[in-house]
CSV table of C-alpha atoms and ligand atoms in Angstrom, one decimal:
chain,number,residue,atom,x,y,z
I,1,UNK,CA,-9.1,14.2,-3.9
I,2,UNK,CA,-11.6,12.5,-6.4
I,3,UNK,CA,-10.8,11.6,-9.7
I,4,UNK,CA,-12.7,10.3,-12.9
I,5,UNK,CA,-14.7,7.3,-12.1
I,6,UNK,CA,-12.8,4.8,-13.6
I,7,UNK,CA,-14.7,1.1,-12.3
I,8,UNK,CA,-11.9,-1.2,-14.4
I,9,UNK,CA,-8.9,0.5,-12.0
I,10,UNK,CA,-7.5,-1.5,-9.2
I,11,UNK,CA,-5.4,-0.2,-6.4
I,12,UNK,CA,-3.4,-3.2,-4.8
I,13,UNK,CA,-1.0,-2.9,-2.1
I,14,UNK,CA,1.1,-6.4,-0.9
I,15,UNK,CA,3.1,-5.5,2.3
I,16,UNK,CA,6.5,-6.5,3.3
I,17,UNK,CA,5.9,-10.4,4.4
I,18,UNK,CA,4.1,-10.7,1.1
I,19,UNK,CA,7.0,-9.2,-0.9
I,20,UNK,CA,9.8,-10.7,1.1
I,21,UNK,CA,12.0,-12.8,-0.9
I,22,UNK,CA,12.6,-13.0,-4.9
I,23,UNK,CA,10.3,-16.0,-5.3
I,24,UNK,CA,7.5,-14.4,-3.5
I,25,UNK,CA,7.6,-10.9,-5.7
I,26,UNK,CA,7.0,-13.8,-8.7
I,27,UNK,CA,3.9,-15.0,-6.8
I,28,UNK,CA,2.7,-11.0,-6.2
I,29,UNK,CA,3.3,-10.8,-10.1
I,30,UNK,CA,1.1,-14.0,-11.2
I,31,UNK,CA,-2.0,-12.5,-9.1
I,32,UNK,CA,-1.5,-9.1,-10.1
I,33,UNK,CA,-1.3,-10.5,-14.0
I,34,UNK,CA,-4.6,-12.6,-13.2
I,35,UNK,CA,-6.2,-9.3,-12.5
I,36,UNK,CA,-4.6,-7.1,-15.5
I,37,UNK,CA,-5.8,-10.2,-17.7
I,38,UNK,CA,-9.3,-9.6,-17.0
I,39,UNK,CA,-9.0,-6.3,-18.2
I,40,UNK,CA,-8.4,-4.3,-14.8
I,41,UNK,CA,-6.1,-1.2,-15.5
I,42,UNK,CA,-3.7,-2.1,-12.1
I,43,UNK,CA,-1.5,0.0,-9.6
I,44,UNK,CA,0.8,-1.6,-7.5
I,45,UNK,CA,1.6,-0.6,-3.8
I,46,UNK,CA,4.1,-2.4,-2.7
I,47,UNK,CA,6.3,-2.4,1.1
I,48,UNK,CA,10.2,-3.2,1.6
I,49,UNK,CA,10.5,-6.4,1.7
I,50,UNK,CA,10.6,-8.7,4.8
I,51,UNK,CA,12.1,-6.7,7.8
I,52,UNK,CA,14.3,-4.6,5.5
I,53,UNK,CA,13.0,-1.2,7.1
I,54,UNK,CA,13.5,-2.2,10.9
I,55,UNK,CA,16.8,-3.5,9.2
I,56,UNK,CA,17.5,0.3,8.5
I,57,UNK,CA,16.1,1.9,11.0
I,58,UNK,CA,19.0,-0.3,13.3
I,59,UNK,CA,22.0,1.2,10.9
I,60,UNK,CA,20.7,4.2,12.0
I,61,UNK,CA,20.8,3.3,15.6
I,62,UNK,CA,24.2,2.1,15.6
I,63,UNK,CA,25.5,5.7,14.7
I,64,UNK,CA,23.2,7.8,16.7
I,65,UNK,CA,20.4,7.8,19.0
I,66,UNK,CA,18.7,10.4,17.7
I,67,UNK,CA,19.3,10.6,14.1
I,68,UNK,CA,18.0,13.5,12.2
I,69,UNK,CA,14.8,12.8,10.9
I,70,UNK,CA,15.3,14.1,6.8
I,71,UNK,CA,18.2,11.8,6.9
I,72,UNK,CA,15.8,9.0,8.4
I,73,UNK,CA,13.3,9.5,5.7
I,74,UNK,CA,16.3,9.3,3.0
I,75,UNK,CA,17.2,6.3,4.5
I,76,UNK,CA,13.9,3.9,5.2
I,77,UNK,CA,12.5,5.4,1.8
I,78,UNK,CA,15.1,3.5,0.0
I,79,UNK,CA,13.2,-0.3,0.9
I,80,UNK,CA,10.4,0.5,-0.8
I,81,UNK,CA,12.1,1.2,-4.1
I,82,UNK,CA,14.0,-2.2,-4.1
I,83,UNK,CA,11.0,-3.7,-3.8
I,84,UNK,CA,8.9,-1.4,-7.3
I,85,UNK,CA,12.1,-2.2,-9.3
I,86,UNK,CA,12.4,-5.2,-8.9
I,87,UNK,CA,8.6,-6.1,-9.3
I,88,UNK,CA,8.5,-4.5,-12.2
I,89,UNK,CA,10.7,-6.5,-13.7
I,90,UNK,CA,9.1,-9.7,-12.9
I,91,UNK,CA,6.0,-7.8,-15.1
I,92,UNK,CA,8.3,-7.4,-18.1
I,93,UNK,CA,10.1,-10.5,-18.1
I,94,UNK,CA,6.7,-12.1,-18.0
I,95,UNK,CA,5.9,-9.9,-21.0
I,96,UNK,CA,4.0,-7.3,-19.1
I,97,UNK,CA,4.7,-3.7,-20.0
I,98,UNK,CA,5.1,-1.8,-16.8
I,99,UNK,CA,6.9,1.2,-14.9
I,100,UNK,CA,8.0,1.4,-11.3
I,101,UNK,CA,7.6,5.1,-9.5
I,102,UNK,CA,8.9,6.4,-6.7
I,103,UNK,CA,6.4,8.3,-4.3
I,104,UNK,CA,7.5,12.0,-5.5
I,105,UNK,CA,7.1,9.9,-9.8
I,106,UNK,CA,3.9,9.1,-8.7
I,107,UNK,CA,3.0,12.7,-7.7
I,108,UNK,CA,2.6,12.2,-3.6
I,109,UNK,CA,2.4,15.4,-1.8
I,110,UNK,CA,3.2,15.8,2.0
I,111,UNK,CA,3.8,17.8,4.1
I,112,UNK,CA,4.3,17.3,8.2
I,113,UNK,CA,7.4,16.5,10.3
I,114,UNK,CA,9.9,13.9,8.5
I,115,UNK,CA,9.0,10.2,9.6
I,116,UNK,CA,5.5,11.2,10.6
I,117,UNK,CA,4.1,13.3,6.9
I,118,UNK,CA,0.5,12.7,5.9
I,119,UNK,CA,-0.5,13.3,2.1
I,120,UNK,CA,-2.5,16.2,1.5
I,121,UNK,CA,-2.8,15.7,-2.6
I,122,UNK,CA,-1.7,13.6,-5.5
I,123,UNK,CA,-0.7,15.1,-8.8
I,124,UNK,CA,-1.7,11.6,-10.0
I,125,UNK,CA,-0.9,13.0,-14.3
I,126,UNK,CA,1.6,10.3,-14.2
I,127,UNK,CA,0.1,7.9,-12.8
I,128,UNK,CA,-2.8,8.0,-15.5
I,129,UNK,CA,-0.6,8.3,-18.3
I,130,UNK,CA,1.5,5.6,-17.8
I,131,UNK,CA,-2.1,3.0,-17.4
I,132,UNK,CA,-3.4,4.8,-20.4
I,133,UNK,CA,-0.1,3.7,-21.8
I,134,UNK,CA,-1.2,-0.3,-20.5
I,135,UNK,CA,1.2,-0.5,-18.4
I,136,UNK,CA,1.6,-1.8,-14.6
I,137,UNK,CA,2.4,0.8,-12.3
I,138,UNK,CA,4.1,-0.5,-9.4
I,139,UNK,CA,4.5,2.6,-7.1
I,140,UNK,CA,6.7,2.6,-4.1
I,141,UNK,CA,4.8,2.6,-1.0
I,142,UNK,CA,5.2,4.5,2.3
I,143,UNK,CA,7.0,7.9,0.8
I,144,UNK,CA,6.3,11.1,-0.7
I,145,UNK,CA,7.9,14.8,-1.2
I,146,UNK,CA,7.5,17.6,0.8
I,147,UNK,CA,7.8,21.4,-0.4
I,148,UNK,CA,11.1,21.6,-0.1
I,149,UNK,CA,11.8,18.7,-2.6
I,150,UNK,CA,12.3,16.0,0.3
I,151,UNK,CA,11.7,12.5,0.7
I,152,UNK,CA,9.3,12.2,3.2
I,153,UNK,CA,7.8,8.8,4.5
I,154,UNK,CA,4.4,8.9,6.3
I,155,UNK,CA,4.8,6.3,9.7
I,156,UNK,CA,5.5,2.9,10.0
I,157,UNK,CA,3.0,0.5,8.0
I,158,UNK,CA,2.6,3.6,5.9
I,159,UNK,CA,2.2,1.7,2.7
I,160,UNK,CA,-1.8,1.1,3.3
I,161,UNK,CA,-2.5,5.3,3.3
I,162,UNK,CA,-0.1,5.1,0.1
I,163,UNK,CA,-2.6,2.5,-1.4
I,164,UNK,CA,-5.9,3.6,-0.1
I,165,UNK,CA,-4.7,7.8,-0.8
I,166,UNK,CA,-4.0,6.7,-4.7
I,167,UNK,CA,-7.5,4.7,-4.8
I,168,UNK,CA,-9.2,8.1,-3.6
I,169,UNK,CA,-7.6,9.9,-6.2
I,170,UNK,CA,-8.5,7.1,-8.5
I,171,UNK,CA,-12.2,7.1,-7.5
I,172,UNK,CA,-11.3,3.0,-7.2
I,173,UNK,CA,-11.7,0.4,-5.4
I,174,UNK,CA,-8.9,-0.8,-3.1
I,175,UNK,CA,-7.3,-4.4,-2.0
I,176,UNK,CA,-5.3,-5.6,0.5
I,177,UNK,CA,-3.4,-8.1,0.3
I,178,UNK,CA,-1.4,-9.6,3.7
I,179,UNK,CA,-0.4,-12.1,6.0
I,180,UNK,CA,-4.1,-12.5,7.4
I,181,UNK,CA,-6.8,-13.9,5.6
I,182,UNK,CA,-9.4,-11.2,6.9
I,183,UNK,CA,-11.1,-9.7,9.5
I,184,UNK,CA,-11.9,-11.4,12.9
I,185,UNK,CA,-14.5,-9.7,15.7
I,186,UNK,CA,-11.3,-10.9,18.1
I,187,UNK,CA,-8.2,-12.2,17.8
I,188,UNK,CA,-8.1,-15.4,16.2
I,189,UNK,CA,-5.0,-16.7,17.7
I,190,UNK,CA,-6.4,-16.1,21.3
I,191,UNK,CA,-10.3,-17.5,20.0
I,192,UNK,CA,-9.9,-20.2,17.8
I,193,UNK,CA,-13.3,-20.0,17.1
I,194,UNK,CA,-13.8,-16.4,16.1
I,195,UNK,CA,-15.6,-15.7,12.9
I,196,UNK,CA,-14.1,-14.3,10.0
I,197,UNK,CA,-16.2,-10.9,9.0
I,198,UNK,CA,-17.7,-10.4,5.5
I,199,UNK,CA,-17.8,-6.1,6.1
I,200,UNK,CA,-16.8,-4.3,8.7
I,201,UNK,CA,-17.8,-0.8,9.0
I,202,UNK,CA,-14.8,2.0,8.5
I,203,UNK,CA,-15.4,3.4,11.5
I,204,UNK,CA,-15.4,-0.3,13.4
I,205,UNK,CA,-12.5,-0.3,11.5
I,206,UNK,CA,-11.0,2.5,12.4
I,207,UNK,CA,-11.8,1.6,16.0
I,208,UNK,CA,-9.9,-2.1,15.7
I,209,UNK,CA,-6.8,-0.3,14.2
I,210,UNK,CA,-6.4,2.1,16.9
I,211,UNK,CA,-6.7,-0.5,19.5
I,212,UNK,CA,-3.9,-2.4,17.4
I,213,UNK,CA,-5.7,-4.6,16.0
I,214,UNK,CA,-2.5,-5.0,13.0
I,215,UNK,CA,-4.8,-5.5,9.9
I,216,UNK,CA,-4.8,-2.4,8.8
I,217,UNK,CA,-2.8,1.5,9.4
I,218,UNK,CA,-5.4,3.9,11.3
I,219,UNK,CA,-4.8,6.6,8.7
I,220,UNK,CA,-5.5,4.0,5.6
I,221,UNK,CA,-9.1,3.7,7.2
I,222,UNK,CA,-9.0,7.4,7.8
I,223,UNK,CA,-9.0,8.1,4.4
I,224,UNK,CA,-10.9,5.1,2.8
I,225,UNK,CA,-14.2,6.5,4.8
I,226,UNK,CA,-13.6,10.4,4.1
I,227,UNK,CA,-13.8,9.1,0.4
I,228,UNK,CA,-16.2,6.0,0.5
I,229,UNK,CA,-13.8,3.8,-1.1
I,230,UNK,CA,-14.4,0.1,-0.9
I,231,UNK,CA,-11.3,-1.7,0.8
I,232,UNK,CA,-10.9,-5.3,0.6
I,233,UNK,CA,-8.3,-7.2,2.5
I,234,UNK,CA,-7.1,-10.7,1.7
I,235,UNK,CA,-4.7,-12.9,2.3
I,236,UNK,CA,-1.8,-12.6,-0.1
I,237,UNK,CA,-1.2,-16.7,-0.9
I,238,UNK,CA,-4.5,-18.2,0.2
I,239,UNK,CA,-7.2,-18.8,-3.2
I,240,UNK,CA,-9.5,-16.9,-1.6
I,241,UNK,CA,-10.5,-14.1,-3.3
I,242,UNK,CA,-10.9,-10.7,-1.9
I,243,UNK,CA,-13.3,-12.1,0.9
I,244,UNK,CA,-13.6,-9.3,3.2
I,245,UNK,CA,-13.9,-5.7,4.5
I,246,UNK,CA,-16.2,-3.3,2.4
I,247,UNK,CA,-16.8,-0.3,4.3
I,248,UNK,CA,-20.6,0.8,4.6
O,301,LIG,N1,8.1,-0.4,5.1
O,301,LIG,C1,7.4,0.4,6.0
O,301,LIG,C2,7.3,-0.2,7.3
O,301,LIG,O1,7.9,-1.2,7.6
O,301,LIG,C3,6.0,0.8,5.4
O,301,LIG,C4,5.1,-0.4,5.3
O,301,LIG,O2,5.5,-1.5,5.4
O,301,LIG,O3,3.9,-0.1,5.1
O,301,LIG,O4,6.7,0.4,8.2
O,302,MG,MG1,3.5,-3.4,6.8
């Protein structure tokens, strides 16, 4: 999936809590500005915001208990484009130019069973174009198309493959930005005197997620180590800057 090498791109992703009201998608904009300002050609990943995909997913509910799973997709893809439209617009009232895409816009190939499709390639033309053009491009996290031409959407907390997929393609580095200011050894709630990480290995990593550790989507980690791409998780509204999580 490599690209061109390309050190000034940067592959963020801000999850639902960070992207959960109008006032916060402002904040997201000011950081991601920072960044563009020092020259960074910048994609946005963004989530739905707040709990607007469990809101969804319990519409769905209330008609059936099994709803059909192309229908599902059709539905919970439809947070994540509230969320790139309207961040995009923050960017261009702030006098940024920048384009919102939609997974299939921003070339994201799946394939799989509806609700559950991994991405096996970008077309990621588009993608390039539009930052060659200077622009932002806030892509919509979580979906893609399969080969029929449907919306697909790749698993709940789907958003970080979306992110860390685009930065392989990208040959970039990728940061994430959410609710947790890094990565603990344990829990931090339960030890209040765990220790923040500076790296963690992927495959530690990849070991933490699958024993639910909540940072991070198994599958993000997956791909950031088949491709050696540096991730960086932050918290979204602390000052810190990108303190953690470079995979070895
Ligand atoms: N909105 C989706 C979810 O809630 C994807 C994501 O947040 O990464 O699972
Ligand atoms: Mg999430």
């Amino acid at each position: 999936m490599k690209g061109v090498m390309n050190l000034a791109t940067i592959v963020q992703k801000y999850g639902g809590t960070s992207v959960g009201t109008i006032d916060k998608i402002k904040a997201v904009a000011k950081k991601v500005i920072e960044r563009k300002k020092e020259g960074n050609d910048i994609v946005v990943v963004v989530s739905a915001m707040g709990k607007t995909t469990d809101k969804l997913i319990d519409m769905a509910k209330q008609i059936s208990d099994n709803p059909n799973k192309r229908e599902m997709d059709m539905l919970i893809s439809t947070g994540e484009q509230v969320t790139i439209a309207l961040l995009s617009m923050v960017f261009q009232e702030s006098g940024y130019d920048s384009v919102s895409l939609t997974g299939f816009q921003a070339g994201i190939k799946t394939g799989g069973v509806h609700t559950k499709n991994r991405i096996f390639d970008i077309e990621i033309q588009n993608v390039e174009n539009h930052l060659k053009d200077g622009k932002i491009v806030v892509v919509a996290g979580f979906q893609g198309m399969n080969e029929n031409g449907d919306i697909t959407t790749l698993g709940r907390g789907g958003s970080d493959t979306t992110a860390v997929a685009l930065a392989a393609k990208l040959n970039c580095t990728c940061e994430i930005y959410t609710d947790v200011d890094g990565i603990y050894g344990v829990d931090p709630r339960v030890w209040p005197n765990a220790k923040k990480l500076d790296y963690i290995s992927y495959e530690e990593m990849m070991e933490m997620a699958s024993l639910g550790a909540g940072v991070m989507e198994t599958r993000a980690v997956e791909i950031g180590c088949k491709y050696k791409i540096p991730i960086y998780v932050a918290s979204t509204h602390g000052n810190t800057k990108r303190n953690l999580y470079k995979g070895v």
